[in-house]
Amino acid sequence: MANVTIIGAGAFGTALAIYNHRQGHQVCVWAFEKDLPESVRAEGENKQYLADVKVPAGVAWTNDMGEACKGADLVMIVVPSAHVRMTARALKDHLPSDAPIVSTAKGVETETLALMSDVLRQELPHHRSDLCYMSGPSFAREVAMGRPADVALAGADNAKARQAQEILHSASFRVYTSVDIIGVELGGAL
């Protein structure tokens, strides 16, 4: 069992929280939206982003990044590419020193045309070897429901990518490691 932190409470962040909880991991989701944690706890679903999908009561929800990251064995940044830089800046002082950090953001930063790997390396310079990037044919609702999905996971440090793979991989969510960061990033965006 691992402690998994999900930064981002949108549809895919919620789906990954449900999936990781189903795998027996302790999961904490950080939400930007102030009322969302209480709403999900009270209603048992994320009506704003993934309606009609039950969220297990064992998934923790918070607006406090420090609380979300405490004791994390894996941190997943699951926010749209337009918010990656801002989120990374807010997150940098809360990250554990040795956990893989997996980004699921696709595309490029509009203002700079930087890939998400460039943005994260700029904003999290002390965590460059921890950074990994995940992409593949997966849809939030299907992941939440346990339907099969395959994703690629690339990192500059293959050992970190394998560490994340060990936590995430299952029969229904197949995670394949790669050293091709740019290929994984662009493959998900094209």
Short mmCIF file of C-alpha atoms in Angstrom, two decimals:
data_model
loop_
_atom_site.label_atom_id
_atom_site.label_comp_id
_atom_site.label_asym_id
_atom_site.label_seq_id
_atom_site.Cartn_x
_atom_site.Cartn_y
_atom_site.Cartn_z
CA MET A 1 0.00 0.00 0.00
CA ALA A 2 1.24 3.49 -0.88
CA ASN A 3 0.25 7.02 0.03
CA VAL A 4 -0.86 8.69 -3.20
CA THR A 5 -1.45 12.42 -3.50
CA ILE A 6 -3.57 13.73 -6.37
CA ILE A 7 -3.10 17.44 -7.08
CA GLY A 8 -6.20 18.43 -9.01
CA ALA A 9 -9.81 17.44 -8.41
CA GLY A 10 -11.14 17.53 -11.96
CA ALA A 11 -12.56 14.51 -13.76
CA PHE A 12 -9.23 12.73 -14.31
CA GLY A 13 -7.88 13.58 -10.85
CA THR A 14 -11.06 12.19 -9.31
CA ALA A 15 -10.86 9.08 -11.49
CA LEU A 16 -7.24 8.47 -10.48
CA ALA A 17 -8.21 8.91 -6.83
CA ILE A 18 -10.97 6.31 -7.16
CA TYR A 19 -8.67 3.95 -9.06
CA ASN A 20 -5.81 4.24 -6.55
CA HIS A 21 -8.18 3.75 -3.62
CA ARG A 22 -9.53 0.62 -5.30
CA GLN A 23 -5.93 -0.65 -5.52
CA GLY A 24 -5.65 -0.37 -1.72
CA HIS A 25 -3.66 2.86 -1.57
CA GLN A 26 -4.26 5.71 0.85
CA VAL A 27 -5.35 8.64 -1.33
CA CYS A 28 -5.54 12.36 -0.65
CA VAL A 29 -6.88 14.77 -3.29
CA TRP A 30 -6.02 18.48 -3.28
CA ALA A 31 -8.72 20.69 -4.78
CA PHE A 32 -8.31 24.30 -5.87
CA GLU A 33 -12.05 24.90 -5.54
CA LYS A 34 -12.74 25.82 -1.90
CA ASP A 35 -16.13 24.11 -1.54
CA LEU A 36 -15.31 20.95 -3.48
CA PRO A 37 -13.79 18.79 -0.68
CA GLU A 38 -16.81 19.25 1.57
CA SER A 39 -19.20 18.72 -1.35
CA VAL A 40 -17.55 15.42 -2.33
CA ARG A 41 -17.49 14.20 1.27
CA ALA A 42 -21.16 15.11 1.77
CA GLU A 43 -22.49 13.81 -1.55
CA GLY A 44 -20.16 10.88 -2.23
CA GLU A 45 -19.40 12.08 -5.74
CA ASN A 46 -17.67 14.93 -7.55
CA LYS A 47 -20.80 16.40 -9.13
CA GLN A 48 -18.85 19.31 -10.60
CA TYR A 49 -16.41 17.22 -12.68
CA LEU A 50 -17.37 13.51 -12.62
CA ALA A 51 -21.07 13.27 -11.83
CA ASP A 52 -22.78 9.96 -11.17
CA VAL A 53 -19.55 8.18 -10.21
CA LYS A 54 -19.30 7.15 -6.56
CA VAL A 55 -16.21 8.40 -4.71
CA PRO A 56 -15.24 6.05 -1.85
CA ALA A 57 -15.49 7.61 1.61
CA GLY A 58 -11.89 6.53 2.26
CA VAL A 59 -10.52 9.08 -0.23
CA ALA A 60 -9.40 12.21 1.66
CA TRP A 61 -10.07 15.68 0.20
CA THR A 62 -8.43 18.97 1.14
CA ASN A 63 -7.62 22.50 0.02
CA ASP A 64 -4.29 22.39 1.89
CA MET A 65 -1.35 21.32 -0.33
CA GLY A 66 0.89 20.66 2.66
CA GLU A 67 -1.69 18.34 4.17
CA ALA A 68 -2.22 16.61 0.83
CA CYS A 69 1.50 15.93 0.29
CA LYS A 70 2.36 14.83 3.82
CA GLY A 71 3.87 11.35 3.71
CA ALA A 72 3.24 10.92 -0.03
CA ASP A 73 4.95 8.02 -1.81
CA LEU A 74 3.66 9.34 -5.15
CA VAL A 75 2.44 12.80 -6.16
CA MET A 76 0.31 13.12 -9.28
CA ILE A 77 -0.19 16.58 -10.81
CA VAL A 78 -3.51 16.27 -12.61
CA VAL A 79 -4.36 19.80 -13.74
CA PRO A 80 -4.87 21.32 -17.21
CA SER A 81 -1.71 22.53 -18.94
CA ALA A 82 -2.81 26.16 -18.50
CA HIS A 83 -2.54 25.71 -14.73
CA VAL A 84 0.62 23.60 -14.43
CA ARG A 85 3.05 26.48 -13.82
CA MET A 86 0.88 28.14 -11.16
CA THR A 87 0.21 24.80 -9.48
CA ALA A 88 3.89 23.81 -9.47
CA ARG A 89 4.84 27.15 -7.88
CA ALA A 90 2.32 26.60 -5.10
CA LEU A 91 3.36 22.96 -4.70
CA LYS A 92 7.16 23.24 -4.63
CA ASP A 93 7.52 23.84 -0.87
CA HIS A 94 5.27 20.90 0.00
CA LEU A 95 6.75 18.09 -2.11
CA PRO A 96 8.39 15.11 -0.42
CA SER A 97 12.09 14.80 -1.15
CA ASP A 98 12.13 11.38 -2.79
CA ALA A 99 8.71 10.54 -4.23
CA PRO A 100 8.02 10.33 -7.96
CA ILE A 101 6.04 13.30 -9.27
CA VAL A 102 3.81 12.32 -12.19
CA SER A 103 2.24 14.93 -14.47
CA THR A 104 -0.73 14.04 -16.66
CA ALA A 105 -1.00 17.44 -18.37
CA LYS A 106 -1.07 17.40 -22.15
CA GLY A 107 -0.05 20.03 -24.65
CA VAL A 108 2.06 23.13 -24.40
CA GLU A 109 1.93 26.29 -22.34
CA THR A 110 0.10 28.85 -24.48
CA GLU A 111 2.23 31.89 -23.58
CA THR A 112 5.66 30.27 -23.98
CA LEU A 113 4.97 27.18 -26.14
CA ALA A 114 6.93 25.22 -23.52
CA LEU A 115 6.22 21.54 -23.01
CA MET A 116 4.96 20.58 -19.58
CA SER A 117 8.30 18.89 -18.86
CA ASP A 118 10.04 22.23 -19.48
CA VAL A 119 7.57 24.08 -17.26
CA LEU A 120 7.96 21.60 -14.41
CA ARG A 121 11.76 21.51 -14.65
CA GLN A 122 11.76 25.32 -14.45
CA GLU A 123 9.39 25.49 -11.49
CA LEU A 124 10.64 22.42 -9.58
CA PRO A 125 14.42 22.50 -10.14
CA HIS A 126 15.17 20.48 -6.99
CA HIS A 127 12.88 17.68 -8.17
CA ARG A 128 14.07 17.24 -11.77
CA SER A 129 15.00 13.59 -11.25
CA ASP A 130 11.61 12.90 -9.60
CA LEU A 131 9.55 14.18 -12.54
CA CYS A 132 7.63 11.75 -14.75
CA TYR A 133 5.01 12.26 -17.44
CA MET A 134 2.03 10.00 -18.09
CA SER A 135 -0.16 9.87 -21.17
CA GLY A 136 -2.19 7.42 -23.16
CA PRO A 137 -5.64 6.43 -24.34
CA SER A 138 -7.55 6.73 -21.08
CA PHE A 139 -10.78 8.49 -20.18
CA ALA A 140 -11.70 9.64 -16.69
CA ARG A 141 -15.06 7.90 -16.42
CA GLU A 142 -13.65 4.62 -17.75
CA VAL A 143 -10.66 4.69 -15.38
CA ALA A 144 -13.00 5.41 -12.46
CA MET A 145 -15.21 2.48 -13.47
CA GLY A 146 -12.24 0.10 -13.69
CA ARG A 147 -12.35 -0.37 -17.44
CA PRO A 148 -9.03 -1.28 -19.10
CA ALA A 149 -6.59 1.48 -19.99
CA ASP A 150 -2.95 1.57 -21.12
CA VAL A 151 -0.66 4.51 -20.47
CA ALA A 152 2.99 5.35 -21.03
CA LEU A 153 5.06 6.82 -18.21
CA ALA A 154 8.36 8.52 -18.99
CA GLY A 155 10.93 10.11 -16.72
CA ALA A 156 14.50 11.38 -16.87
CA ASP A 157 15.30 8.89 -14.11
CA ASN A 158 14.05 5.48 -15.22
CA ALA A 159 14.20 4.22 -11.62
CA LYS A 160 11.70 6.94 -10.60
CA ALA A 161 9.43 6.00 -13.48
CA ARG A 162 9.56 2.35 -12.41
CA GLN A 163 8.84 3.35 -8.81
CA ALA A 164 5.69 5.16 -10.00
CA GLN A 165 4.83 2.22 -12.27
CA GLU A 166 4.95 -0.20 -9.33
CA ILE A 167 2.38 1.90 -7.49
CA LEU A 168 0.06 2.57 -10.45
CA HIS A 169 0.19 -0.59 -12.59
CA SER A 170 -2.62 -3.17 -12.39
CA ALA A 171 -4.49 -5.59 -14.63
CA SER A 172 -6.98 -2.86 -15.58
CA PHE A 173 -4.59 0.11 -15.67
CA ARG A 174 -1.45 -0.97 -17.49
CA VAL A 175 1.51 1.38 -17.10
CA TYR A 176 4.48 1.02 -19.45
CA THR A 177 7.69 2.94 -18.78
CA SER A 178 9.65 4.81 -21.41
CA VAL A 179 12.64 7.12 -21.57
CA ASP A 180 11.03 9.20 -24.34
CA ILE A 181 9.61 12.11 -22.35
CA ILE A 182 8.86 14.28 -25.38
CA GLY A 183 7.23 11.39 -27.24
CA VAL A 184 4.97 10.60 -24.29
CA GLU A 185 4.05 14.26 -23.86
CA LEU A 186 3.37 14.96 -27.52
CA GLY A 187 1.71 11.61 -28.15
CA GLY A 188 -1.01 12.54 -25.70
CA ALA A 189 -1.49 15.98 -27.20
CA LEU A 190 -1.63 15.10 -30.89
#
